[in-house]
Amino acid sequence: AVAPASACACAALAPASARIVSGEPSLISPDGGAPKGGKAASGFTGGVSNARAIQVASRYLGGNPTGKRSQWCADFMNLVEKKMGRDGTGSRSSKSYLGYGKPVSSPKPGDIVVLYRPGGGHVGYFMGWKDGKIELISGNHGRKVGVGTYPKSRVLGYRRP
């Protein structure tokens, strides 16, 4: 059984060692088969809630499933997008996600947020708002998959897969 998205936010409170989930997460669907709606020609999956991406990403909290040593946030997004039955960008650049999916002005849980960072960028899944800041789950957050908050002023774009 898959926990509701609201339960995923609570996982961030547990110590990293308690949050690591062993095993390889599989593609999530309500019945264990292919995602509802199947894979569209555009590479995006119809009928799968974007909030499920948070559930998939949460399975990796505290770890680094990419094996990369630096700048792997986009690699992590590509991995999760594949688990969701979507193509991802295939790029190692966080800013490649500015052209992925469709632009939105108000993010919902599971939407993709691309951030500015001096010398590059950062990308993760929107979880919600915390103390007026954006809360994301992302790869390469302190060299592991983690949850962090970022000022809204760093947002380059919100995208809905």
Short mmCIF file of C-alpha atoms in Angstrom, two decimals:
data_model
loop_
_atom_site.label_atom_id
_atom_site.label_comp_id
_atom_site.label_asym_id
_atom_site.label_seq_id
_atom_site.Cartn_x
_atom_site.Cartn_y
_atom_site.Cartn_z
CA ALA A 1 0.00 0.00 0.00
CA VAL A 2 1.16 3.50 -0.78
CA ALA A 3 0.94 6.12 1.96
CA PRO A 4 -0.96 9.34 1.23
CA ALA A 5 1.18 12.29 0.09
CA SER A 6 0.63 14.04 3.44
CA ALA A 7 2.41 11.15 5.18
CA CYS A 8 5.52 11.75 3.05
CA ALA A 9 6.09 15.19 4.55
CA CYS A 10 6.28 13.57 8.00
CA ALA A 11 9.13 11.33 6.85
CA ALA A 12 11.40 14.37 6.73
CA LEU A 13 11.21 14.53 10.54
CA ALA A 14 12.71 11.09 11.04
CA PRO A 15 16.48 10.62 11.20
CA ALA A 16 18.02 9.93 7.80
CA SER A 17 18.90 6.37 8.78
CA ALA A 18 15.25 5.67 9.57
CA ARG A 19 14.06 7.14 6.28
CA ILE A 20 16.16 5.06 3.89
CA VAL A 21 13.96 2.50 2.22
CA SER A 22 15.70 -0.62 1.02
CA GLY A 23 14.92 -2.14 -2.29
CA GLU A 24 14.18 -0.65 -5.65
CA PRO A 25 10.96 1.36 -5.84
CA SER A 26 8.82 0.34 -8.75
CA LEU A 27 6.46 2.21 -10.96
CA ILE A 28 3.50 3.27 -8.84
CA SER A 29 -0.05 2.54 -9.93
CA PRO A 30 -3.19 1.85 -7.91
CA ASP A 31 -3.49 -1.76 -9.10
CA GLY A 32 0.21 -2.60 -9.43
CA GLY A 33 -0.02 -2.63 -13.23
CA ALA A 34 0.63 0.06 -15.79
CA PRO A 35 -0.30 3.59 -14.78
CA LYS A 36 -3.90 4.59 -15.41
CA GLY A 37 -4.18 6.32 -18.76
CA GLY A 38 -0.97 4.77 -20.08
CA LYS A 39 1.96 6.66 -21.49
CA ALA A 40 1.05 9.45 -23.86
CA ALA A 41 3.08 10.17 -26.98
CA SER A 42 4.38 13.37 -25.35
CA GLY A 43 6.13 11.32 -22.68
CA PHE A 44 3.75 12.40 -19.93
CA THR A 45 1.38 10.01 -18.22
CA GLY A 46 -2.31 10.77 -18.03
CA GLY A 47 -4.27 9.93 -14.91
CA VAL A 48 -1.31 9.64 -12.50
CA SER A 49 -1.40 12.20 -9.71
CA ASN A 50 1.73 14.36 -9.63
CA ALA A 51 1.70 14.06 -5.83
CA ARG A 52 2.73 10.42 -6.31
CA ALA A 53 6.12 11.67 -7.46
CA ILE A 54 6.67 12.81 -3.86
CA GLN A 55 5.93 9.29 -2.67
CA VAL A 56 8.42 7.79 -5.13
CA ALA A 57 11.09 10.39 -4.29
CA SER A 58 10.54 9.84 -0.55
CA ARG A 59 11.60 6.22 -0.88
CA TYR A 60 15.13 7.48 -1.49
CA LEU A 61 15.34 9.96 1.45
CA GLY A 62 18.80 9.91 2.99
CA GLY A 63 20.43 8.14 0.06
CA ASN A 64 21.86 8.78 -3.38
CA PRO A 65 20.30 6.40 -5.91
CA THR A 66 22.16 7.97 -8.84
CA GLY A 67 25.71 7.05 -7.81
CA LYS A 68 26.86 10.50 -8.99
CA ARG A 69 29.21 12.50 -6.78
CA SER A 70 28.16 16.05 -7.69
CA GLN A 71 25.40 18.02 -9.38
CA TRP A 72 22.95 15.12 -9.56
CA CYS A 73 19.60 16.79 -8.78
CA ALA A 74 18.46 16.52 -12.42
CA ASP A 75 19.65 12.89 -12.56
CA PHE A 76 17.44 12.17 -9.56
CA MET A 77 14.47 13.92 -11.19
CA ASN A 78 14.99 11.83 -14.34
CA LEU A 79 15.06 8.67 -12.22
CA VAL A 80 11.81 9.55 -10.42
CA GLU A 81 10.12 10.65 -13.64
CA LYS A 82 11.00 7.27 -15.19
CA LYS A 83 9.50 5.52 -12.15
CA MET A 84 6.35 7.58 -12.76
CA GLY A 85 6.22 6.34 -16.36
CA ARG A 86 7.33 9.67 -17.82
CA ASP A 87 10.44 10.45 -19.85
CA GLY A 88 12.09 13.20 -17.79
CA THR A 89 14.42 15.47 -19.74
CA GLY A 90 17.31 13.02 -20.04
CA SER A 91 19.65 15.92 -19.24
CA ARG A 92 21.96 16.39 -16.26
CA SER A 93 21.08 20.10 -16.20
CA SER A 94 18.54 21.25 -13.61
CA LYS A 95 17.51 24.08 -15.92
CA SER A 96 16.49 21.55 -18.59
CA TYR A 97 13.32 21.14 -16.54
CA LEU A 98 12.28 24.69 -17.48
CA GLY A 99 11.14 23.19 -20.80
CA TYR A 100 9.51 20.06 -19.36
CA GLY A 101 5.77 19.60 -18.96
CA LYS A 102 3.73 22.78 -18.91
CA PRO A 103 4.35 26.03 -17.04
CA VAL A 104 2.11 26.82 -14.06
CA SER A 105 1.91 29.91 -11.87
CA SER A 106 0.77 28.23 -8.64
CA PRO A 107 2.48 24.93 -7.85
CA LYS A 108 0.66 21.91 -6.47
CA PRO A 109 2.32 19.00 -4.63
CA GLY A 110 4.37 17.00 -7.11
CA ASP A 111 4.92 19.88 -9.52
CA ILE A 112 8.53 20.53 -10.51
CA VAL A 113 10.32 23.62 -9.25
CA VAL A 114 13.48 24.93 -10.92
CA LEU A 115 15.60 27.21 -8.75
CA TYR A 116 18.44 29.64 -9.37
CA ARG A 117 21.71 28.87 -7.64
CA PRO A 118 24.95 30.79 -8.17
CA GLY A 119 26.89 28.86 -10.78
CA GLY A 120 23.93 26.75 -11.83
CA GLY A 121 20.52 25.72 -10.62
CA HIS A 122 18.58 23.20 -8.63
CA VAL A 123 15.42 21.18 -9.30
CA GLY A 124 13.00 19.26 -7.11
CA TYR A 125 9.37 18.38 -6.42
CA PHE A 126 7.13 20.91 -4.71
CA MET A 127 5.79 19.59 -1.39
CA GLY A 128 4.18 22.75 -0.05
CA TRP A 129 4.90 26.02 1.71
CA LYS A 130 6.74 26.25 5.02
CA ASP A 131 7.21 29.57 6.80
CA GLY A 132 6.66 31.42 3.51
CA LYS A 133 9.29 29.36 1.70
CA ILE A 134 9.01 26.61 -0.90
CA GLU A 135 9.49 23.13 0.48
CA LEU A 136 11.02 20.66 -1.97
CA ILE A 137 12.16 17.09 -2.01
CA SER A 138 15.19 16.85 -4.23
CA GLY A 139 18.38 15.03 -5.00
CA ASN A 140 21.79 16.41 -4.08
CA HIS A 141 20.37 18.21 -1.06
CA GLY A 142 23.34 17.95 1.29
CA ARG A 143 24.72 15.15 -0.94
CA LYS A 144 21.61 13.03 -0.45
CA VAL A 145 17.91 13.01 -1.27
CA GLY A 146 16.38 15.38 1.23
CA VAL A 147 13.71 17.93 2.00
CA GLY A 148 14.63 21.59 2.13
CA THR A 149 13.09 25.03 2.07
CA TYR A 150 14.06 27.75 -0.37
CA PRO A 151 13.09 31.41 -0.77
CA LYS A 152 10.51 32.06 -3.47
CA SER A 153 12.91 34.65 -4.94
CA ARG A 154 15.10 31.78 -6.23
CA VAL A 155 12.31 30.24 -8.34
CA LEU A 156 12.98 30.25 -12.08
CA GLY A 157 9.83 28.30 -12.91
CA TYR A 158 7.13 25.89 -11.86
CA ARG A 159 6.32 23.02 -14.23
CA ARG A 160 3.57 20.43 -14.22
CA PRO A 161 4.56 17.08 -15.74
#
